[in-house]
Short mmCIF file of C-alpha atoms and ligand atoms in Angstrom, two decimals:
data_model
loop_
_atom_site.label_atom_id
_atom_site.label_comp_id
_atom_site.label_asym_id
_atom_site.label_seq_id
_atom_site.Cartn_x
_atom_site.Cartn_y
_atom_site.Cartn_z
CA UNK A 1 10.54 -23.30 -8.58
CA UNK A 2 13.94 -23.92 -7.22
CA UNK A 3 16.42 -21.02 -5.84
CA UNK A 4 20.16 -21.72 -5.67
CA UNK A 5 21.69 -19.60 -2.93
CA UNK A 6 25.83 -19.63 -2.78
CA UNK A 7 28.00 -19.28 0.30
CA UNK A 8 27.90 -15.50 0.51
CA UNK A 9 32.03 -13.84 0.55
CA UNK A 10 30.24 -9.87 0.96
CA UNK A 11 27.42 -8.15 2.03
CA UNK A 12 27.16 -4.72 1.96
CA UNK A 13 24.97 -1.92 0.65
CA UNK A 14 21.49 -0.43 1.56
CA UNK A 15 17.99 -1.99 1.04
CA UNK A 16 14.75 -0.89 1.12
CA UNK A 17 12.35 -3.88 2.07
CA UNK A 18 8.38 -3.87 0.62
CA UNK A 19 5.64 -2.45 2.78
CA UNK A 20 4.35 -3.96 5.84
CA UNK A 21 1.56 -6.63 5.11
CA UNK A 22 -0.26 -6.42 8.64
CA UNK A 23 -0.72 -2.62 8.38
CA UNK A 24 -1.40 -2.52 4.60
CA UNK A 25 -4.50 -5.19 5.32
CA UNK A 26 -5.75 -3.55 8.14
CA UNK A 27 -5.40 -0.08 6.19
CA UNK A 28 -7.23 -1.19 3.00
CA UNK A 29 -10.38 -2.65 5.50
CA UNK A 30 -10.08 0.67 7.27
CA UNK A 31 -10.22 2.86 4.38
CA UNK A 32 -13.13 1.12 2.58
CA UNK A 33 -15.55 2.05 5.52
CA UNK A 34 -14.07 5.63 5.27
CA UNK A 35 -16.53 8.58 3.71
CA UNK A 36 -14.25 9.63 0.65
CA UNK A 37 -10.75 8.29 -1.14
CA UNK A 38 -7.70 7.08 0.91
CA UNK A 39 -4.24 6.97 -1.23
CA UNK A 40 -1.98 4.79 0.28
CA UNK A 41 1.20 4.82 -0.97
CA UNK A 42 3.97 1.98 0.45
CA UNK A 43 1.15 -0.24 -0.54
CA UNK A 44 2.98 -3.96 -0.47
CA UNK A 45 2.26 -5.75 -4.11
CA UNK A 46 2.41 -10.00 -2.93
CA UNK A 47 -0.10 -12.45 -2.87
CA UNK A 48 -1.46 -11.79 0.49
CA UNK A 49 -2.52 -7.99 -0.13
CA UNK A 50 -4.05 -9.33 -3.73
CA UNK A 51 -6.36 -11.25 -1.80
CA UNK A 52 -7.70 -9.09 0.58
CA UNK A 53 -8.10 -6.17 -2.19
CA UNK A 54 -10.11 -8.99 -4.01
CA UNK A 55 -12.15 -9.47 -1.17
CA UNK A 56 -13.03 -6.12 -0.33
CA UNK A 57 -13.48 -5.14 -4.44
CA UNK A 58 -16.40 -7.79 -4.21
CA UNK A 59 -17.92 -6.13 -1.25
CA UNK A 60 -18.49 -3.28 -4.08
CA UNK A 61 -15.28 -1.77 -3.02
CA UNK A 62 -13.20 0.31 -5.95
CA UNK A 63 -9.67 0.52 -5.87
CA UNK A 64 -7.32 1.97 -8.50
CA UNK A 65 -3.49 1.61 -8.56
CA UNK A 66 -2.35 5.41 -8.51
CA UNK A 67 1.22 6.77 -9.33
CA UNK A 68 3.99 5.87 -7.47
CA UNK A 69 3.15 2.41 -6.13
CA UNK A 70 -0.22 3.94 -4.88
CA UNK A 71 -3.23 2.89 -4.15
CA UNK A 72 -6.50 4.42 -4.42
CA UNK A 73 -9.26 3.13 -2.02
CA UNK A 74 -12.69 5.06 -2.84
CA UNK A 75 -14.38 4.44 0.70
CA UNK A 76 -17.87 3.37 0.99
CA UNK A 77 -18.75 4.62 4.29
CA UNK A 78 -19.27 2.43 7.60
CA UNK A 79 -22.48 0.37 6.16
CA UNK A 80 -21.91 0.81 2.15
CA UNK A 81 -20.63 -2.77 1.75
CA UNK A 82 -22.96 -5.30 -0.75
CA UNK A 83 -23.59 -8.67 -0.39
CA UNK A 84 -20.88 -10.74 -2.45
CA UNK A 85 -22.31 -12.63 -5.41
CA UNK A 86 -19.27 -14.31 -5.06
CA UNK A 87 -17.27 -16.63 -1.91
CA UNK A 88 -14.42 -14.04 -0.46
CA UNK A 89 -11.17 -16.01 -1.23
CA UNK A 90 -8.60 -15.40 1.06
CA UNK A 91 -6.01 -17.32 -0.67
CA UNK A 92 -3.23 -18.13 2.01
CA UNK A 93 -3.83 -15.17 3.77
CA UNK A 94 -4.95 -15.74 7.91
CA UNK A 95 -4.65 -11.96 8.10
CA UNK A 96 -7.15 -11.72 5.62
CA UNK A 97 -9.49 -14.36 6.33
CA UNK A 98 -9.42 -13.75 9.96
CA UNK A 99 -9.94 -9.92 9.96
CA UNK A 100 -12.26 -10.03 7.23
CA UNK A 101 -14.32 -12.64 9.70
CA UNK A 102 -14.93 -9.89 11.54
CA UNK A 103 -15.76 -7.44 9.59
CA UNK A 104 -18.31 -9.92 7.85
CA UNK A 105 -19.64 -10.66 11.57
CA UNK A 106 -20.98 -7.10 10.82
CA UNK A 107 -22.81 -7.29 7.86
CA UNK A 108 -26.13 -8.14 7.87
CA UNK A 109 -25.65 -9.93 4.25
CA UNK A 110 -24.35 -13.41 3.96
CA UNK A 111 -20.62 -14.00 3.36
CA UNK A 112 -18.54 -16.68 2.37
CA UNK A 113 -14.27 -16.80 3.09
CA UNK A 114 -12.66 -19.68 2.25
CA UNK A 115 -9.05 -19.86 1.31
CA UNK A 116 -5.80 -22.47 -0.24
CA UNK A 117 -5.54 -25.74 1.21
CA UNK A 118 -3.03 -24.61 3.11
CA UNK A 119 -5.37 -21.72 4.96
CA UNK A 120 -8.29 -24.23 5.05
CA UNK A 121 -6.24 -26.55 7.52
CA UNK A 122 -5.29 -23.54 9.84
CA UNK A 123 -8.10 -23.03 13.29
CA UNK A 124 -10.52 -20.74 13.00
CA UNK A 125 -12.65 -21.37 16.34
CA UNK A 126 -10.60 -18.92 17.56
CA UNK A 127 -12.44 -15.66 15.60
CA UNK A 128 -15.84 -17.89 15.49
CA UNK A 129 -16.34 -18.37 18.70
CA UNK A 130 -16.33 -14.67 19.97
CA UNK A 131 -18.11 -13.56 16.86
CA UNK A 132 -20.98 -15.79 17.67
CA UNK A 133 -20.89 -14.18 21.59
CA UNK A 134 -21.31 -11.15 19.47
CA UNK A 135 -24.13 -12.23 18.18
CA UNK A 136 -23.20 -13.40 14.40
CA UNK A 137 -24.21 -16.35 13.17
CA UNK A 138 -20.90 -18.25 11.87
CA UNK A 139 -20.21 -22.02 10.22
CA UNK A 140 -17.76 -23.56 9.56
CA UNK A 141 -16.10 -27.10 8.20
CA UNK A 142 -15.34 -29.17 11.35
CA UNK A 143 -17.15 -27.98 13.89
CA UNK A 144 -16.86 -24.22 12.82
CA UNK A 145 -13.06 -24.65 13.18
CA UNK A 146 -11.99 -25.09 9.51
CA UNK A 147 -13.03 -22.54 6.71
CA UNK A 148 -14.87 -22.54 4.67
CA UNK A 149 -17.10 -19.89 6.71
CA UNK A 150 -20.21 -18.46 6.62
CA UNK A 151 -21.21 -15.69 8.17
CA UNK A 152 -24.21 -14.08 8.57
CA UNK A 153 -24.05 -10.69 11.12
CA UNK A 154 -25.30 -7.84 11.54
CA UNK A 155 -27.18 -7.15 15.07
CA UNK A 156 -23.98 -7.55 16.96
CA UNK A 157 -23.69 -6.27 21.00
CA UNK A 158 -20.18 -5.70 22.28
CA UNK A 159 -18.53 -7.27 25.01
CA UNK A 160 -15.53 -8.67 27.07
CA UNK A 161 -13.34 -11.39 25.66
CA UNK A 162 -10.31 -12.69 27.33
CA UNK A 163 -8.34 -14.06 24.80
CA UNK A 164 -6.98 -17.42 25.15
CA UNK A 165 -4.30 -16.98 22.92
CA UNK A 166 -1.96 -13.85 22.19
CA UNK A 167 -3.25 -12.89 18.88
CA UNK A 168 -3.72 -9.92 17.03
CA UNK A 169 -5.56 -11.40 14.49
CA UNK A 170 -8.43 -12.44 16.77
CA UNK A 171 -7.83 -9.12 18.39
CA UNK A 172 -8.08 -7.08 14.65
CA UNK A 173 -11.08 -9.59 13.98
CA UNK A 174 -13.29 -8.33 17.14
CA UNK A 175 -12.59 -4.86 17.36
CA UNK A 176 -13.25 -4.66 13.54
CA UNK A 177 -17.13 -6.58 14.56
CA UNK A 178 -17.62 -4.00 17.44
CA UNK A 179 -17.18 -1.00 15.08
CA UNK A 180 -20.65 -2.47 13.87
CA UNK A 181 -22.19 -3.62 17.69
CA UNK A 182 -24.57 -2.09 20.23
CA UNK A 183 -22.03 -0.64 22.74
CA UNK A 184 -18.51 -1.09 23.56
CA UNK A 185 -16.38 -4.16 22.89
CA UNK A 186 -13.53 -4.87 25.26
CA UNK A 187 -10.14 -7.14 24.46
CA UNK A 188 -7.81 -8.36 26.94
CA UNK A 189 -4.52 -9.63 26.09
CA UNK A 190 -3.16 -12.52 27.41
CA UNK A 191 0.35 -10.47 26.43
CA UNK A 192 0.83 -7.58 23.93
CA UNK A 193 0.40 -7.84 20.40
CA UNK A 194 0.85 -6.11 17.42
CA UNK A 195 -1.28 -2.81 17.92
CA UNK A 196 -2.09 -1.41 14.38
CA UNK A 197 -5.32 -1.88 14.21
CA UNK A 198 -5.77 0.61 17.12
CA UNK A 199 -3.65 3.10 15.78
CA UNK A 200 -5.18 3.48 12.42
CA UNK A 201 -8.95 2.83 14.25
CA UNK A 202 -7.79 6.02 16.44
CA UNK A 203 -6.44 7.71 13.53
CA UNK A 204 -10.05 7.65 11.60
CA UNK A 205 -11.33 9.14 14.71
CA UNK A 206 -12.56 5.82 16.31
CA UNK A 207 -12.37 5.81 20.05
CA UNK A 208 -10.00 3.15 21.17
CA UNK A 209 -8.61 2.91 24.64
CA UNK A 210 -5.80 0.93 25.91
CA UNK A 211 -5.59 -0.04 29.95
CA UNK A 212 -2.86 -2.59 30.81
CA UNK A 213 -4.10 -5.53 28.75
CA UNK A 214 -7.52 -4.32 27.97
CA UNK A 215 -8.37 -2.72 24.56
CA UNK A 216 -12.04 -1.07 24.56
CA UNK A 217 -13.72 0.63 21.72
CA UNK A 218 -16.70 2.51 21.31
CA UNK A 219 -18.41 1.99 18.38
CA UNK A 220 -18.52 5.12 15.95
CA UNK A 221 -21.65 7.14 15.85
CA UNK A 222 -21.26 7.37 11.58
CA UNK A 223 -18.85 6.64 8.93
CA UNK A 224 -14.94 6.44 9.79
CA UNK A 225 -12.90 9.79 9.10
CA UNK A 226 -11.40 9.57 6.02
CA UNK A 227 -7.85 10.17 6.22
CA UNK A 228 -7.00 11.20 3.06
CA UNK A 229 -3.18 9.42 2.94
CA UNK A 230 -1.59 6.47 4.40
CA UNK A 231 1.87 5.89 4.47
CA UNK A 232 2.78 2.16 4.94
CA UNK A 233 6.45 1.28 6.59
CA UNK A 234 8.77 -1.22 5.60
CA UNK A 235 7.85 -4.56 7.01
CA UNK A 236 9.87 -5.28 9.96
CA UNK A 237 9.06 -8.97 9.83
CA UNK A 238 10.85 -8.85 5.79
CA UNK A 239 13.57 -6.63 7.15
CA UNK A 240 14.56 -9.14 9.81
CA UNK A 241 16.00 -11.33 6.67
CA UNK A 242 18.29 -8.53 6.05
CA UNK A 243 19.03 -7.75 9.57
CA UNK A 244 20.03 -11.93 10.49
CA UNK A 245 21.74 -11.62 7.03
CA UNK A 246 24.16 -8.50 8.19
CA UNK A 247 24.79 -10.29 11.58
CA UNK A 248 25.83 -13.60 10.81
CA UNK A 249 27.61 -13.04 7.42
CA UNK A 250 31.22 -12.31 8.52
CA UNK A 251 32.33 -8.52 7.60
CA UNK A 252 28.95 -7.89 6.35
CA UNK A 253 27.67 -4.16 6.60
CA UNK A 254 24.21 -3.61 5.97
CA UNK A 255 21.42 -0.70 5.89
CA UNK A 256 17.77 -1.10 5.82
CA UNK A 257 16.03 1.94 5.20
CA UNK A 258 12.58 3.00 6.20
CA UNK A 259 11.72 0.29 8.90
CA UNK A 260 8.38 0.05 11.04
CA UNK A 261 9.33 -0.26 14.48
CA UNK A 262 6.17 -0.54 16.60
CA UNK A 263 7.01 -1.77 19.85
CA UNK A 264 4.49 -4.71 20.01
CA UNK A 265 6.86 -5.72 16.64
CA UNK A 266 10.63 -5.19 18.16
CA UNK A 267 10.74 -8.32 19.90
CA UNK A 268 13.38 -9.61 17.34
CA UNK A 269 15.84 -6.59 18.02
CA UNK A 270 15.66 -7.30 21.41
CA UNK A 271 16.15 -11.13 20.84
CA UNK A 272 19.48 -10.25 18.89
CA UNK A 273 20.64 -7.50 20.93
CA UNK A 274 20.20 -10.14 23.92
CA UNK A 275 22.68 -12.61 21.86
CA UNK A 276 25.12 -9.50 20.96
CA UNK A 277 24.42 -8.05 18.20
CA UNK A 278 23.79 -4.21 18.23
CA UNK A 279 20.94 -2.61 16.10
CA UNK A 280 21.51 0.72 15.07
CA UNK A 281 18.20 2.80 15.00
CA UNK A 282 19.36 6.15 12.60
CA UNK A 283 16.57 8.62 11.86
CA UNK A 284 13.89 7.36 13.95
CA UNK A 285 10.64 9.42 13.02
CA UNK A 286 6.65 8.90 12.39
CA UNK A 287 5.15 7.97 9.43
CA UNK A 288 1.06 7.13 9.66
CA UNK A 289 0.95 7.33 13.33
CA UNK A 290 3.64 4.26 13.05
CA UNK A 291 6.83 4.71 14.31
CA UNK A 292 9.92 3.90 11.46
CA UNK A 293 13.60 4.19 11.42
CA UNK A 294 16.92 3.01 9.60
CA UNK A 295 18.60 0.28 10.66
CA UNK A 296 21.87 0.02 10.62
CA UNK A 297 24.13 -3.73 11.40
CA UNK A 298 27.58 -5.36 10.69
CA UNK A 299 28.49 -8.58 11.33
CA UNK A 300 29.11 -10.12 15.29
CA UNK A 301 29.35 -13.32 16.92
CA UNK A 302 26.18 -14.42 18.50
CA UNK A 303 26.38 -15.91 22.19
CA UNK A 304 23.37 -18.34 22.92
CA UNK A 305 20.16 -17.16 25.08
CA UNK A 306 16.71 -18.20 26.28
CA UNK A 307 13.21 -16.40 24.80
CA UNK A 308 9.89 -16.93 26.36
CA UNK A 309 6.86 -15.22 27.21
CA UNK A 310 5.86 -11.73 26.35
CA UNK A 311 8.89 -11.54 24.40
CA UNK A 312 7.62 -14.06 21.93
CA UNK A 313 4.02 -12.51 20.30
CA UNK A 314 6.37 -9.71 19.39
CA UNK A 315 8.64 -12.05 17.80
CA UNK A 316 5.93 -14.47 16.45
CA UNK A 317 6.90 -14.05 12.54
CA UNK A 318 10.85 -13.99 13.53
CA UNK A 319 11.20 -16.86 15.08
CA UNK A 320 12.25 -19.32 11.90
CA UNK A 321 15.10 -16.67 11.27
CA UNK A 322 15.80 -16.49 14.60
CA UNK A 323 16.37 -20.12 14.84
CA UNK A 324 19.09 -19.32 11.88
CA UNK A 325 20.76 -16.99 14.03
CA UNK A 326 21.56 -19.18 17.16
CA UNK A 327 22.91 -21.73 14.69
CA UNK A 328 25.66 -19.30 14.31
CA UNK A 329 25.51 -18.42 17.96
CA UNK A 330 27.76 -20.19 21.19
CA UNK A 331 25.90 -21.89 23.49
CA UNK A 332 22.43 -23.21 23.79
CA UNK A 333 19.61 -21.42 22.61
CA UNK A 334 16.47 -22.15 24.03
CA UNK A 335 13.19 -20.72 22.08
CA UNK A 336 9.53 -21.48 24.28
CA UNK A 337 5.77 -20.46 24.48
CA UNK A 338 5.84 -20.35 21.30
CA UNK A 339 3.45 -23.40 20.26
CA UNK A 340 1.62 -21.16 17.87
CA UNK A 341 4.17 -21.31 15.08
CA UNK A 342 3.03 -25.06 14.62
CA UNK A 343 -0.48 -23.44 13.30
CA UNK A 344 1.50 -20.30 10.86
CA UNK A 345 1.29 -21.40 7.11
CA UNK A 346 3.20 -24.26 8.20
CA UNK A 347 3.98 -26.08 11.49
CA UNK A 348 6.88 -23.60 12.02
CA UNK A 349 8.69 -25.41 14.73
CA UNK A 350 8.69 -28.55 13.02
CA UNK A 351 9.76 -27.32 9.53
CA UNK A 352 12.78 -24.96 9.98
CA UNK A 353 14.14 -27.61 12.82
CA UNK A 354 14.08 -30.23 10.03
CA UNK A 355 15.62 -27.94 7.11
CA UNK A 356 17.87 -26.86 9.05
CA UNK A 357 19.10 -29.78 10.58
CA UNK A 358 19.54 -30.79 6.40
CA UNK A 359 22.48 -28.03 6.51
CA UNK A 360 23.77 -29.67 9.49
CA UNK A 361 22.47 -27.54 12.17
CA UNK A 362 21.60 -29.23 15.97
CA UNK A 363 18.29 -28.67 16.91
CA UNK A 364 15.71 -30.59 19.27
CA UNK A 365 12.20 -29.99 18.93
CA UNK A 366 9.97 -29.05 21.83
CA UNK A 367 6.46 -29.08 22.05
CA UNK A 368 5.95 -25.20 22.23
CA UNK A 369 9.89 -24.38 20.85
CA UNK A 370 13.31 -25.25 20.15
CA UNK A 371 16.68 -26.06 21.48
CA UNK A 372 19.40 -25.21 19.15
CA UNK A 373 22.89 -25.82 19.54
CA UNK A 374 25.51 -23.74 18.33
CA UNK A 375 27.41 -22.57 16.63
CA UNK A 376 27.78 -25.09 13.74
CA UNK A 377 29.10 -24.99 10.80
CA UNK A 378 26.02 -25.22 8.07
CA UNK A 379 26.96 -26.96 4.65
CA UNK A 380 24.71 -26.30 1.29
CA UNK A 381 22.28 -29.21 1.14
CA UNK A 382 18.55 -29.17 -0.52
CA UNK A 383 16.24 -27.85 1.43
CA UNK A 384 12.04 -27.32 1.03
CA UNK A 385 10.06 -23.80 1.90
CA UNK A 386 7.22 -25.95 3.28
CA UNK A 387 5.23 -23.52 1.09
CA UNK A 388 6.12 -21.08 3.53
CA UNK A 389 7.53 -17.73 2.71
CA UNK A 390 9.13 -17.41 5.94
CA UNK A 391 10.80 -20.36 6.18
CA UNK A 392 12.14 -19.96 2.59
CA UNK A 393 13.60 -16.86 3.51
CA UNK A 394 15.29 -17.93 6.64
CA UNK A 395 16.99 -21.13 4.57
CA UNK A 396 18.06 -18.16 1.80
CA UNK A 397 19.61 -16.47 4.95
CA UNK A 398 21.23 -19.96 6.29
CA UNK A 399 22.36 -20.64 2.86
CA UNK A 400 25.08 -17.32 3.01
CA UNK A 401 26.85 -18.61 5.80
CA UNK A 402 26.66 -23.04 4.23
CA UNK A 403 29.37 -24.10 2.69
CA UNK A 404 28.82 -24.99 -1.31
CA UNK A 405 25.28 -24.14 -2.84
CA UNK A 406 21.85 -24.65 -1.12
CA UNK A 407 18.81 -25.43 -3.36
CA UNK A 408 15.14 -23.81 -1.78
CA UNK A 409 12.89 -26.20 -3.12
CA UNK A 410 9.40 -24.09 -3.57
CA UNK A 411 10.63 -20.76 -3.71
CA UNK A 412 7.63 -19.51 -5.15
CA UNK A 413 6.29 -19.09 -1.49
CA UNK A 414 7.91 -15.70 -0.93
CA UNK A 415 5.24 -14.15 -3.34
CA UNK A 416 3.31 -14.22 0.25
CA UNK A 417 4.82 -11.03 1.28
CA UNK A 418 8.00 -10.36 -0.26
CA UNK A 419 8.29 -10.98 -4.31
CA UNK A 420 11.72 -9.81 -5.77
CA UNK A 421 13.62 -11.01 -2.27
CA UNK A 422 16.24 -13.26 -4.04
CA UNK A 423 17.12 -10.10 -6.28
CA UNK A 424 17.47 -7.41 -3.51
CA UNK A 425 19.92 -10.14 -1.58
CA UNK A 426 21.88 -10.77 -4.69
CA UNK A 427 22.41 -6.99 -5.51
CA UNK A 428 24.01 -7.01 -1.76
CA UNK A 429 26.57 -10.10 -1.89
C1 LIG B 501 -0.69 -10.93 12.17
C2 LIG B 501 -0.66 -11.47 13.44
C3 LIG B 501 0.11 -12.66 13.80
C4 LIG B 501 1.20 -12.92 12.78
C5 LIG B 501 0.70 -12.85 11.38
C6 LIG B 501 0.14 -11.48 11.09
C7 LIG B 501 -1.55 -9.77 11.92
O1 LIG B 501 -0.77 -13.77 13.82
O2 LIG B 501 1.78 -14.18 13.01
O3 LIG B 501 1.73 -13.13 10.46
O4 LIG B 501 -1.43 -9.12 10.87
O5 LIG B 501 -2.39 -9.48 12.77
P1 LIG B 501 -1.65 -14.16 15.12
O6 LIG B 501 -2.63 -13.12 15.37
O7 LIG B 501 -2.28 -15.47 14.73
O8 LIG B 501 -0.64 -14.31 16.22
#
């Protein structure tokens, strides 16, 4: 499907964006190993969540929509998950197939994931390879790097793992496996990611301890503590449209209500504030053990500026927008360290360098990054999503400030995380 986005002459007005897909994952896994029901309500309807509540109904798990936009998770206790008849498919979802990984590594039962074509091509060495230290027995398609995977677990010990990439993912994946191991299981962080897992794990009453770059848990002694609610907040990474949107659109005014703003996911706010723009938190309060706010921007000219390092895992899902910002920004903008956007749900650096430079935008590739030269003056052209939601998003964005009408080829792709986008921005311009 195509979308036709127009030059954008207003923005104004107050959204509310859908619930955040990391925590809702991580809360429906949580809750299923609970002892009792969990309502979550914020729970984020899009492809991705469907496929991880389709995974975890197989594993005998019931879940019933409730009222409101709940859901209903009936927990089955730590070790009340059954043997699939079926393979676990993860659709496009790395959240899902890599977390789920590890909680398979647990299982004594044998479990399939597999995935789209698009999630079969993505690495997975990275969550087999500590799950077999574990003591799991994992396969997969090329070398255990490609799902399909098997996994057979069960009869896990913890340990240390030094992560050789910032990921919370593999992070999620392990600390999920040594809720199920002999002894403690220890993370370190190469640099800080997104920390969710940890806070709902704590939540339940699981004993997880953060020193400087080292996560430990303890494994529980019995079932998690049910919770009883979960509240999920808005997902920063879908508000961060909105928030490029009400920068770079001139005299644009915008709200978004009802914002996650974990720390370890802020690294775009401090990305824009670093180029001028200024983020206004209103309201700033706790929901779920998360911290959430309203954010509040108008529109502001951008001045060019470098991001690397720690500054980038807590930007990883931001960066494609943010390369739409420093189009519209003076100066050079130089984006690095971030070479894992070339294995998201598509090579990242490669794709929104090429779309964009389709709307006339200057932009070198590097190897782990960009170089983007601004500002320019974008023009309506047609443009392809990759069969990425985030990149289709961040062309919607560049398309309000193009001259003449841009065409998203494969628009379809924001189902991922964020169905009904196109009709919240229209409602605003
Ligand atoms: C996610 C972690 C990040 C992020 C992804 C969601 C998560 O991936 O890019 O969209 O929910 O843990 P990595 O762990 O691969 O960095």
């Amino acid at each position: 499907m195509d979308l036709i986005i127009k030059h954008a002459t207003r923005l104004k007005g107050t959204v509310t964006v859908p619930g955040d897909r990391s925590i809702c994952i991580r809360a429906l896994l949580l809750a299923s190993l609970a002892a009792g029901p969990t309502t979550i309500s914020g729970w984020l309807e899009s492809n991705d969540t469907h496929a991880a509540l389709d995974c975890m109904q197989k594993l005998g798990v019931v879940a019933e929509r409730g009222a409101n936009g709940t859901l209903v998770i009936q927990g089955r206790g730590l070790h009340g998950l059954v043997e699939p008849e079926q393979i676990l498919n993860c659709q496009s979802s790395g959240t899902t197939i890599r977390l789920m990984s590890g909680l398979m590594a647990g299982q004594s039962f044998l479990s399939i994931l597999s995935g789209s074509a698009q999630l079969r091509a993505r690495p997975m060495d990275r969550v087999t390879l500590p799950l077999r230290q574990m003591g799991a027995m994992v396969w997969g398609r090329a070398g255990d790097r490609l799902p399909p995977l098997a996994l057979r677990g069960g009869d896990l010990h913890g340990m240390t793992y030094r992560m050789p990439v910032a990921s919370a993912q593999v992070k999620s994946a392990l600390l999920l496996a040594g809720l199920f191991a002999a002894g403690p299981t220890t993370v370190i962080e190469p640099a800080s990611t997104r920390d969710h897992t940890e806070r709902l794990m704590r939540a339940m009453g699981v004993e997880v301890h953060s020193a400087g770059s080292a996560i430990t848990l303890h494994p529980p002694a019995g079932d998690l503590r049910s919770v009883g609610e979960m509240s999920i907040p808005g997902d920063i990474s879908s508000a961060a449209f909105f928030l490029v949107a009400g920068i770079i659109v001139p005299q644009a005014q915008l709200t978004i209500s009802q914002v996650g703003v974990n720390p370890t996911r802020t690294g775009i706010f401090d990305a824009l504030t670093a180029m001028g723009a200024s983020i206004n938190l209103i309201a700033p309060h706790e929901i779920g053990g998360e911290p959430v706010a309203d954010l509040a921007v108008r529109y502001t000219t951008l001045q060019a500026a470098t991001f690397s390092g720690e500054l980038i895992p807590r930007a990883i899902d931001e960066i494609p927008i943010l390369a739409v910002a420093a189009t519209q920004a003076r100066g050079e903008t130089i984006i690095r360290d971030a070479a894992e956007l070339r294995v998201k749900e598509s090579d990242r650096i490669a794709a929104i360098s090429m779309e964009l430079r389709k709307m006339g935008a200057s932009i070198e590739e590097l190897a782990d990054g960009m170089v983007i030269h601004g500002p320019t003056s974008l023009r309506g052209a047609r443009v392809h999503s990759h069969g990425d939601h985030r990149i289709a998003m961040s062309l919607a964005v560049a398309a309000l400030v193009a001259q003449g009408e841009t065409t998203i080829e494969d628009w379809e792709s924001v189902e991922k995380t964020f169905p009904g986008f196109e009709r919240l921005l229209a409602r605003l311009t």
